[in-house]
Amino acid sequence: MTSLVIAEHDNKTLKEQTAKAVTAAAQLGAPVHVLVAGQDAGAVADAAAKLAGVEKVLLADDAQYAKLVAESVEALILSLADKYDAILAPATTNGKNYLPRVAAKLDVPQISEILKVVSPDTFERPIYAGNAIQTVQAPEGKKVITVRTTAFKAAEATGSASVEKISAAADPGISKFVGEELSKSERPELTSAKIVISGGRGMQSGDNFHLLDKIADKLHAAVGASRAAVDAGFVPNDYQVGQTGKVVAPELYIAVGISGAIQHLAGMKDSKVIAAINKDEEAPIFQVADYGLVADLFKALPEMEEELTKLGY
Amino acid sequence: MKVLVPVKRVIDYNVKVRVKADQTGVDLANVKMSMNPFDEICVEEAVRLKEKGKATEVVAVSIGPAQASETIRTALAMGADRGILVKVDGDVEPLAVAKILKGIVEAEQPGLVILGKQAIDDDSNQTGQMLAALLGWPQGTFAHKLELGEGTARIEREIDGGLQTVEVKTPAIMTVDLRLNEPRYASLPNIMKAKKKPIDDKTPADYGVDTAPRLKVLKVTEPPKRQAGVKVKTVAELVDKLKNEAGVLP
Ligand SMILES: Cc1cc2nc3c(=O)[nH]c(=O)nc-3n(C[C@H](O)[C@H](O)[C@H](O)COP(=O)(O)OP(=O)(O)OC[C@H]3O[C@@H](n4cnc5c(N)ncnc54)[C@H](O)[C@@H]3O)c2cc1C
Ligand SMILES: Nc1ncnc2c1ncn2[C@@H]1O[C@H](COP(=O)(O)O)[C@@H](O)[C@H]1O
């Protein structure tokens, strides 16, 4: 039969995580459909239709899907589930919110955050903050899967699938979206940036994050943080990288004033190159860093900015 | 309103886990076990609701081996009123946990069930959402802030782009994120008091649930190891290496 990928988007643009989940879905060996649940999300459906390997896009355009409220999305996916063997979503906070509901209703386990498709029913996934990798085989029946998107390449925009409008499911009416406070940034998103520069408790204050911002601006990097920096209120929660925050795997990750706790490493140790600046030469971050600089960050960061300026950045 | 808090016994978060040589799992022998850190936040939130007069009773539930009673005792020492231990040896998958919890919810009729967003051993992040679906209840996951109203709960959630607020009808399920509160340490007198609080012993069969795993674990392996690289002496050297050796600067 067919696999269904639930699209991640903001009603205007399709998020790259969807293209990555499509790649994972294609590896199951069956045709791939994409479901866009949204409001005035036609442009998103058109973008999904261009993803290589996608056979058809389903567009459910309705006010109740404006924010992918879990209870509504559950009802919509269940109304389509009969036609699909596998249902996949990127492991974003949206995917993690609605997909387990679908699995429970279908009476199947959810396979969370797959890193690899070993065969159509066998997957690798991280456990214990990525300190162990489990290879699991799904039982007969439907597969419900969230995809760790950093582990898959994005499907390219070379396809031309059709878009079919479908009707909304009945609104369960038990929960409603009230509002949101989104961090505004001109910089790339953490999960898709080629370079990420993160600060930890060593930054000492939110103001000092400007030292990182200046370098991020030069390198078109995203800015992240450790849990300690978020808990201390230096930066908002969505900056957190780690086991329970965002997982990133950029070309270059620069950790500044971060000790390197396993929960932090869980979110960045698959980065291609890791650089660390820390004044403690014993800091565990140096055990995973390709390039380590033992230095006071308040001296090193301004120097780095200057050095980059000298090189024309 | 009664509040139910499921608490899981897991490897302590400070322990460096070791994969067993025969690839059947991780080594749990003689390893320190604790309450899942997120579940401490659940207990704290429930106890605060009771202290504010919004909850009448806090019931801590654990599904696991006999030693999970220690995890329940920790919750009781933090202020929960009584416990339910559903005894099972071996791993229980989130779906089976959710089915057992559904049975307990039907028997106890809580107004709110507060779970952790994820257990730090299986990193599944599923159980609360599954329980909500099985009950047909709404959910507020990854909670950052909770405000209880009349027959509703307003939950501020940590999401990828920032914070989002939803309003759900109660009874409801909430799963907690790290910044909802800071869990208290149990005082010695409260630890003593907790010893007298009741814990009911149950089995999955009491709720008609089969806990046999549905996913087959073929193997558990170590992730690829990263080697420590080189130490550089100056910022200039660092920038030079990133640009010319690693080639990762734009
Ligand atoms: C359930 C759970 C989940 C968690 N999830 C996450 C997660 O997702 N992400 C995460 O990051 N953490 C997570 N943690 C927390 C984690 O265990 C650590 O506490 C945290 O990562 C530490 O942050 P840090 O490295 O910034 O702070 P610290 O460990 O305090 O390190 C600060 C570092 O800064 C250095 N430093 C200080 N001043 C300077 C200076 N002037 N110049 C240079 N270096 C300096 C110090 O040498 C030190 O190494 C979690 C913990 C638990 C229990
Ligand atoms: N065996 C268990 N006993 C009690 N609570 C559990 C158990 N397993 C999971 N939970 C609850 O479900 C949450 C999420 O777990 P998980 O879905 O496994 O990541 C945990 O934080 C607990 O609140």
XYZ file of C-alpha atoms and ligand atoms in Angstrom:
639
model
C 0.000 0.000 0.000
C 1.111 3.536 0.636
C 2.890 5.695 3.212
C 1.526 8.996 4.457
C 3.786 11.822 5.632
C 2.245 14.605 7.699
C 3.642 17.969 6.620
C 5.263 20.450 9.004
C 4.560 24.036 7.971
C 3.335 27.416 9.147
C 0.531 27.738 6.557
C 2.838 29.771 4.323
C 5.975 27.721 3.870
C 6.681 24.038 3.963
C 9.369 23.243 6.533
C 12.444 21.377 5.404
C 11.709 18.740 8.029
C 8.886 17.521 5.790
C 11.288 16.945 2.890
C 13.472 14.906 5.223
C 10.571 12.818 6.497
C 9.634 12.163 2.844
C 13.113 10.704 2.300
C 12.640 8.387 5.269
C 9.168 7.404 4.016
C 10.473 6.661 0.515
C 12.900 4.172 2.054
C 9.935 2.060 3.161
C 9.608 1.196 -0.512
C 5.944 2.144 -0.999
C 4.450 5.199 -2.751
C 4.447 8.351 -0.615
C 1.535 10.727 -0.070
C 1.806 13.935 1.942
C -0.984 15.353 4.084
C -1.070 19.117 4.490
C -3.471 20.066 7.253
C -3.664 23.830 7.535
C -5.560 27.018 6.900
C -5.057 28.842 3.600
C -2.184 26.474 3.077
C -2.410 26.043 -0.691
C 1.148 27.266 -1.190
C 2.368 24.658 1.269
C 0.581 21.898 -0.650
C 2.111 23.143 -3.897
C 5.569 23.030 -2.338
C 4.946 19.506 -1.037
C 3.835 18.434 -4.516
C 7.274 19.363 -5.836
C 9.137 17.024 -3.500
C 10.809 14.189 -5.379
C 9.186 10.847 -4.642
C 5.819 12.232 -3.608
C 2.939 10.730 -5.583
C 0.045 12.764 -4.222
C -0.607 15.610 -1.800
C -3.776 15.745 0.269
C -4.807 19.211 1.375
C -7.253 19.616 4.254
C -7.793 23.344 4.445
C -9.846 24.347 7.441
C -9.697 26.839 10.307
C -9.350 24.050 12.883
C -5.992 23.055 11.347
C -4.422 26.514 11.514
C -2.184 25.430 14.398
C -2.157 21.633 14.117
C -3.988 21.198 17.431
C -3.375 17.564 18.386
C -6.973 16.469 18.896
C -8.082 17.844 15.517
C -5.123 16.460 13.595
C -5.642 13.054 15.242
C -9.232 12.926 13.971
C -8.156 13.925 10.461
C -5.368 11.357 10.219
C -7.607 8.615 11.591
C -10.196 9.420 8.933
C -7.540 8.604 6.307
C -5.686 5.813 8.095
C -7.497 2.924 6.374
C -5.718 3.690 3.131
C -2.213 3.704 4.545
C 0.301 1.143 5.778
C 2.608 3.636 7.369
C 2.083 7.107 8.817
C 5.123 9.269 9.417
C 5.746 12.715 10.835
C 8.921 14.667 11.492
C 9.834 14.548 15.204
C 9.021 18.225 15.753
C 7.022 19.412 18.741
C 3.953 19.148 16.471
C 4.676 15.612 15.309
C 5.437 14.490 18.853
C 2.177 16.037 19.995
C -0.355 14.456 17.638
C 1.217 11.263 16.322
C 1.181 9.115 19.511
C -2.576 9.767 19.674
C -2.930 8.238 16.232
C -0.809 5.216 17.177
C -2.846 4.579 20.326
C -6.129 4.711 18.407
C -4.760 2.301 15.801
C -3.553 0.084 18.655
C 0.033 0.000 17.420
C 3.266 1.127 19.072
C 4.820 4.354 17.818
C 8.431 4.122 16.742
C 9.923 7.414 17.917
C 12.706 9.403 16.235
C 14.019 6.859 13.740
C 17.607 7.445 12.623
C 17.682 4.855 9.882
C 15.413 2.593 7.883
C 17.140 -0.799 8.013
C 14.330 -2.524 6.109
C 10.653 -1.653 5.617
C 9.778 -2.976 9.075
C 13.068 -2.458 10.939
C 14.453 0.809 12.229
C 17.235 2.286 14.312
C 16.363 4.757 17.050
C 18.301 6.382 19.897
C 17.645 5.574 23.548
C 19.303 6.890 26.740
C 20.037 10.295 25.207
C 21.648 8.660 22.211
C 24.110 6.679 24.309
C 22.647 3.514 22.833
C 21.029 2.755 19.504
C 18.145 0.319 19.418
C 17.282 -1.686 16.310
C 13.573 -2.506 16.455
C 11.271 -4.520 14.265
C 7.684 -3.352 14.016
C 4.879 -5.896 14.300
C 2.481 -6.703 11.451
C 0.013 -3.947 10.833
C 0.270 -0.229 10.423
C 3.488 1.561 11.245
C 3.428 4.872 13.026
C 6.798 6.615 13.001
C 8.390 9.915 13.911
C 11.553 10.805 12.031
C 14.653 12.441 13.476
C 15.139 14.761 10.573
C 18.842 15.430 11.096
C 19.439 11.795 10.124
C 17.922 12.082 6.627
C 18.677 14.207 3.560
C 15.902 16.438 2.294
C 14.034 15.193 -0.779
C 14.730 17.571 -3.660
C 12.152 19.834 -5.237
C 12.162 18.093 -8.596
C 8.778 16.351 -8.534
C 5.317 17.273 -9.739
C 2.610 15.462 -7.804
C -1.076 16.318 -7.890
C -2.840 18.107 -5.055
C -6.202 16.726 -3.975
C -8.456 18.703 -1.654
C -10.012 16.620 1.079
C -12.643 17.543 3.604
C -11.962 18.251 7.237
C -12.882 15.759 9.947
C -15.403 16.742 12.621
C -13.768 19.051 15.175
C -13.536 17.145 18.480
C -14.087 20.517 20.198
C -12.261 19.617 23.406
C -9.305 21.917 23.051
C -8.501 25.173 21.412
C -5.541 27.248 20.426
C -5.346 30.457 22.475
C -2.172 32.157 21.352
C 1.546 31.927 20.866
C 4.710 33.850 21.451
C 7.195 33.024 18.764
C 10.835 34.030 18.929
C 11.544 36.404 16.086
C 14.836 36.065 14.365
C 16.330 36.999 11.049
C 18.760 34.151 11.403
C 18.330 30.638 10.011
C 16.424 28.106 12.109
C 18.462 26.003 14.489
C 17.473 22.713 12.909
C 18.348 23.724 9.369
C 21.316 26.093 9.831
C 24.697 25.068 8.392
C 26.475 26.627 11.360
C 25.236 26.765 14.932
C 26.922 28.701 17.711
C 25.625 27.932 21.199
C 26.227 29.487 24.564
C 26.021 27.936 28.013
C 26.034 28.993 31.621
C 29.490 30.435 31.036
C 27.860 33.305 29.092
C 26.685 34.685 32.467
C 23.781 36.749 31.089
C 21.360 37.187 28.238
C 23.061 40.435 27.259
C 26.310 38.621 26.705
C 24.644 36.520 24.010
C 25.255 39.574 21.797
C 28.835 38.359 21.628
C 27.530 35.207 19.933
C 25.003 37.114 17.811
C 27.766 39.166 16.220
C 29.628 36.062 15.134
C 26.392 34.364 14.062
C 25.607 37.338 11.816
C 28.945 37.058 10.077
C 28.646 33.308 9.530
C 24.877 33.150 8.819
C 24.694 30.869 11.824
C 21.817 30.041 14.155
C 22.239 30.663 17.868
C 21.526 27.879 20.358
C 21.999 27.305 24.064
C 22.400 24.720 26.786
C 19.605 23.972 29.212
C 21.473 25.854 31.938
C 21.462 29.031 29.813
C 17.733 28.670 29.101
C 16.834 27.856 32.709
C 18.781 30.927 33.829
C 16.617 33.008 31.495
C 19.476 34.150 29.230
C 17.542 33.062 26.115
C 14.083 31.604 25.271
C 13.263 27.899 25.577
C 13.365 27.255 21.843
C 17.142 27.858 21.850
C 17.760 24.664 23.853
C 19.842 22.006 22.145
C 19.912 18.525 23.644
C 18.159 15.330 24.651
C 15.020 17.213 25.550
C 15.498 20.234 23.328
C 16.344 20.414 19.656
C 18.582 17.995 17.854
C 20.933 19.657 15.403
C 23.570 18.301 13.036
C 25.110 21.280 11.232
C 28.359 21.408 9.293
C 29.862 23.313 12.203
C 28.759 23.507 15.842
C 30.569 25.957 18.091
C 29.983 25.386 21.823
C 30.906 28.364 23.992
C 30.936 28.166 27.784
C 29.189 24.776 27.669
C 30.581 21.930 29.765
C 29.314 19.087 27.549
C 26.838 17.136 29.705
C 25.509 13.978 28.020
C 22.086 15.585 27.705
C 23.616 18.426 25.710
C 25.809 16.145 23.598
C 22.676 14.165 22.688
C 21.506 17.145 20.689
C 24.681 18.035 18.771
C 27.176 15.203 18.640
C 26.247 14.285 15.080
C 27.448 17.676 13.857
C 30.091 17.324 11.151
C 32.666 19.508 12.894
C 32.553 20.582 16.540
C 34.564 23.464 17.972
C 34.541 24.338 21.669
C 35.644 27.346 23.658
C 35.863 26.748 27.382
C 38.180 28.029 30.091
C 38.310 24.624 31.786
C 40.628 22.306 29.884
C 39.025 19.310 31.612
C 35.527 20.150 30.328
C 33.944 17.034 28.767
C 33.007 19.010 25.648
C 36.664 18.733 24.594
C 36.268 14.946 24.353
C 33.966 15.363 21.367
C 35.357 18.580 19.911
C 37.430 18.477 16.732
C 38.930 21.829 17.673
C 39.201 22.922 21.274
C 40.292 26.311 22.532
C 40.991 26.676 26.243
C 40.257 30.345 26.811
C 38.073 32.882 28.539
C 35.119 33.383 26.229
C 34.900 37.095 27.055
C 38.308 37.488 25.476
C 37.975 34.853 22.763
C 34.636 35.929 21.278
C 35.583 39.556 20.527
C 38.861 38.279 19.101
C 37.003 35.848 16.905
C 34.741 38.574 15.624
C 37.764 40.674 14.789
C 39.534 37.790 13.096
C 36.477 37.087 10.938
C 36.225 40.751 10.006
C 39.873 40.683 8.984
C 39.140 37.755 6.696
C 36.343 39.690 5.046
C 33.301 38.147 6.780
C -10.318 17.188 42.064
C -8.021 14.226 42.225
C -4.664 14.362 40.397
C -2.911 11.259 39.126
C 0.880 11.312 38.592
C 2.547 8.421 36.789
C 6.185 8.139 37.880
C 8.744 5.904 36.217
C 11.820 4.312 37.734
C 14.758 4.874 35.382
C 18.560 4.921 35.388
C 19.682 8.029 37.252
C 20.382 10.817 34.796
C 23.975 11.171 36.001
C 24.884 7.581 35.199
C 26.849 6.951 32.033
C 25.039 4.019 30.466
C 26.937 1.069 29.074
C 25.713 -1.117 26.256
C 25.981 -4.828 27.045
C 28.549 -6.750 25.041
C 25.908 -9.217 23.810
C 23.896 -6.291 22.364
C 20.700 -7.227 24.227
C 20.356 -3.933 26.058
C 22.141 -1.636 28.472
C 23.697 -2.790 31.701
C 21.322 -2.160 34.598
C 23.147 -4.288 37.193
C 24.260 -2.258 40.238
C 23.348 0.989 38.561
C 21.769 3.839 40.511
C 18.074 4.171 39.712
C 15.910 7.244 40.343
C 12.597 8.793 39.478
C 12.500 10.038 35.875
C 13.492 13.727 36.263
C 10.398 14.938 34.402
C 8.199 12.965 36.778
C 9.626 14.862 39.759
C 8.291 17.980 38.055
C 4.874 16.251 37.735
C 4.760 15.390 41.418
C 5.812 18.916 42.351
C 3.073 20.449 40.212
C 0.419 18.122 41.642
C 1.505 18.794 45.223
C 1.432 22.547 44.571
C -2.129 22.205 43.260
C -3.031 20.489 46.486
C -1.327 23.145 48.579
C -3.285 25.805 46.692
C -6.526 23.950 47.443
C -7.110 23.100 43.770
C -6.486 19.381 44.153
C -7.996 17.198 46.845
C -5.745 14.187 46.532
C -2.526 13.280 44.710
C -2.110 9.656 43.673
C 1.292 8.453 42.393
C 1.345 5.432 40.076
C 4.278 3.400 38.883
C 4.357 0.472 36.524
C 7.474 -1.591 36.975
C 9.334 -4.068 39.178
C 8.869 -4.365 42.951
C 11.613 -1.721 43.430
C 9.416 0.852 41.707
C 7.760 1.141 45.110
C 10.840 3.215 46.066
C 9.975 5.621 43.265
C 6.451 5.870 44.630
C 7.855 6.465 48.136
C 9.852 9.382 46.748
C 6.630 10.860 45.372
C 4.902 10.279 48.712
C 7.767 12.007 50.516
C 7.346 15.002 48.202
C 3.707 15.221 49.217
C 1.623 12.728 47.246
C -1.070 11.071 49.372
C -1.003 7.464 48.276
C 0.434 5.161 45.656
C -0.467 2.424 43.221
C 2.206 -0.021 42.106
C 1.413 -2.108 39.050
C 3.973 -4.844 39.228
C 5.572 -5.988 35.974
C 9.055 -7.305 35.346
C 10.818 -6.366 32.142
C 10.208 -3.484 29.776
C 6.682 -2.202 29.327
C 6.081 -0.234 26.141
C 4.345 3.164 26.277
C 1.150 1.792 24.684
C 0.784 -0.872 27.393
C 1.590 1.718 30.084
C -1.104 3.964 28.614
C -3.623 1.105 28.638
C -2.889 0.330 32.290
C -3.142 4.015 33.163
C -6.493 4.147 31.363
C -7.737 1.390 33.664
C -6.505 3.312 36.696
C -8.104 6.536 35.459
C -11.430 4.747 35.056
C -11.198 3.432 38.607
C -9.914 6.658 40.208
C -11.673 9.330 38.104
C -9.009 12.045 38.385
C -9.604 15.497 36.906
C -6.033 15.777 35.707
C -3.257 13.312 34.918
C 0.221 14.861 34.904
C 2.955 12.882 33.153
C 6.523 13.617 32.139
C 7.051 14.639 28.536
C 9.536 11.840 28.131
C 11.189 9.041 30.049
C 14.964 9.482 29.842
C 15.558 5.760 29.270
C 13.393 5.005 26.227
C 13.118 8.671 25.127
C 9.717 7.790 23.630
C 7.666 10.897 24.415
C 4.374 9.054 23.820
C 2.662 7.794 26.936
C 0.675 10.906 27.889
C -0.540 11.500 24.352
C -1.545 7.831 24.011
C -3.423 7.908 27.304
C -5.257 11.048 26.215
C -6.309 9.406 22.950
C -7.431 6.167 24.615
C -9.580 8.189 27.012
C -10.786 10.613 24.329
C -9.404 13.439 26.483
C -7.616 16.608 25.384
C -3.957 17.181 26.155
C -1.514 19.939 26.887
C 1.945 18.556 26.223
C 5.400 19.988 27.076
C 3.815 22.269 29.666
C 5.623 25.398 30.767
C 2.769 26.841 32.814
C -0.615 25.634 34.054
C -3.655 27.660 35.027
C -6.749 25.782 36.158
C -10.155 27.325 35.492
C -13.699 26.035 35.955
C -13.838 22.869 33.879
C -10.878 24.041 31.821
C -7.124 24.225 31.964
C -4.949 26.769 30.199
C -1.598 25.280 29.393
C 1.368 27.174 28.036
C 3.527 24.804 26.007
C 7.171 24.801 24.921
C 7.158 24.421 21.132
C 9.843 24.567 18.440
C 9.306 28.247 17.701
C 8.707 29.502 21.244
C 5.645 29.201 23.460
C 2.036 28.316 22.668
C -1.062 28.436 24.846
C -3.964 26.019 24.506
C -7.147 25.765 26.501
C -8.482 22.280 27.143
C -11.623 20.977 28.790
C -10.998 18.966 31.918
C -10.586 16.117 32.664
C -7.367 16.385 30.712
C -3.853 15.083 30.313
C -0.814 17.277 30.804
C 2.801 16.345 30.090
C 5.462 18.541 31.641
C 8.590 20.192 30.320
C 11.670 21.162 32.308
C 10.718 24.708 33.203
C 7.249 24.167 34.683
C 8.647 24.272 38.217
C 11.621 23.305 40.332
C 10.922 20.122 42.274
C 11.439 20.250 46.031
C 13.682 17.979 48.048
C 11.773 15.827 50.481
C 12.510 16.733 54.091
C 13.484 14.030 56.561
C 10.197 14.235 58.513
C 8.299 13.914 55.219
C 10.387 10.916 54.215
C 9.424 9.309 57.553
C 5.765 10.200 57.074
C 5.821 8.739 53.579
C 6.621 5.323 55.002
C 3.147 5.198 56.527
C 1.276 6.254 53.398
C -0.524 3.404 51.627
C 0.615 1.808 48.363
C -1.850 -0.513 46.580
C -0.363 -3.495 44.791
C -1.844 -4.287 41.414
C -0.999 -6.291 38.312
C -1.605 -5.546 34.624
C -4.191 -8.364 34.657
C -6.261 -6.300 37.115
C -6.767 -3.893 34.224
C -6.974 -6.576 31.551
C -3.787 -5.419 29.855
C -1.273 -7.652 28.110
C 2.202 -6.124 28.544
C 4.045 -8.379 26.098
C 6.236 -6.082 23.950
C 4.920 -5.465 20.458
C 8.191 -4.115 19.082
C 10.941 -6.657 18.718
C 14.316 -5.307 19.825
C 16.792 -6.982 17.492
C 19.830 -5.401 19.087
C 21.160 -2.505 21.094
C 24.495 -1.080 19.994
C 26.863 1.740 20.847
C 26.591 4.869 18.758
C 29.596 5.748 16.617
C 32.216 7.289 18.889
C 33.608 10.749 18.258
C 37.310 11.150 18.755
C 38.642 14.136 20.630
C 40.413 16.354 18.119
C 43.159 18.883 18.646
C 43.589 21.796 20.993
C 44.394 25.055 19.320
C 46.333 27.821 21.043
C 44.771 30.973 19.698
C 41.568 32.281 18.196
C 43.424 32.983 14.948
C 44.499 29.357 14.768
C 40.937 28.206 15.446
C 39.492 30.346 12.673
C 42.258 29.283 10.295
C 41.610 25.566 10.947
C 37.862 25.944 10.578
C 38.344 27.761 7.287
C 41.257 26.000 5.682
C 41.479 22.553 7.276
C 37.846 21.676 7.970
C 36.449 23.940 5.249
C 33.280 24.683 7.199
C 33.239 28.472 7.088
C 31.093 29.982 4.320
C 16.037 15.394 32.314
C 17.143 16.305 31.901
C 17.141 16.788 30.615
C 18.130 17.668 30.196
N 18.103 18.114 28.918
C 19.077 18.949 28.494
C 19.100 19.429 27.139
O 18.232 19.114 26.322
N 20.104 20.274 26.788
C 21.097 20.666 27.651
O 21.973 21.439 27.262
N 21.085 20.213 28.920
C 20.102 19.374 29.355
N 20.117 18.960 30.657
C 21.073 19.602 31.605
C 22.489 19.038 31.575
O 22.556 17.925 32.426
C 23.469 20.121 32.078
O 23.106 20.532 33.363
C 23.570 21.357 31.177
O 23.752 20.970 29.826
C 24.713 22.240 31.625
O 24.745 23.430 30.870
P 26.114 24.249 30.693
O 27.131 23.377 30.055
O 25.787 25.525 30.032
O 26.491 24.609 32.190
P 27.682 24.106 33.116
O 27.718 22.635 33.180
O 27.593 24.873 34.358
O 28.973 24.545 32.297
C 29.380 25.860 32.113
C 30.721 25.802 31.404
O 31.136 27.116 31.085
C 32.526 27.214 31.297
N 32.829 28.637 31.533
C 32.403 29.413 32.576
N 32.858 30.673 32.437
C 33.589 30.699 31.294
C 34.328 31.711 30.617
N 34.395 32.965 31.090
N 34.967 31.380 29.478
C 34.919 30.122 28.983
N 34.236 29.121 29.577
C 33.570 29.415 30.722
C 32.807 26.348 32.497
O 34.166 25.922 32.504
C 31.821 25.186 32.265
O 32.433 24.126 31.551
C 19.150 18.064 31.092
C 19.158 17.552 32.382
C 18.175 16.678 32.786
C 18.202 16.147 34.176
N 6.373 2.391 33.604
C 5.858 3.596 33.892
N 5.314 3.856 35.105
C 4.788 5.062 35.395
N 4.767 6.096 34.533
C 5.283 5.899 33.315
C 5.855 4.657 32.919
N 6.292 4.790 31.647
C 6.023 6.047 31.268
N 5.412 6.729 32.264
C 4.970 8.135 32.251
O 4.959 8.602 30.906
C 5.909 9.660 30.731
C 6.485 9.627 29.332
O 7.172 8.412 29.090
P 7.595 7.922 27.625
O 6.394 8.047 26.760
O 8.027 6.499 27.812
O 8.730 8.795 27.182
C 6.878 9.495 31.890
O 7.505 10.715 32.201
C 5.937 9.024 33.008
O 5.210 10.119 33.564
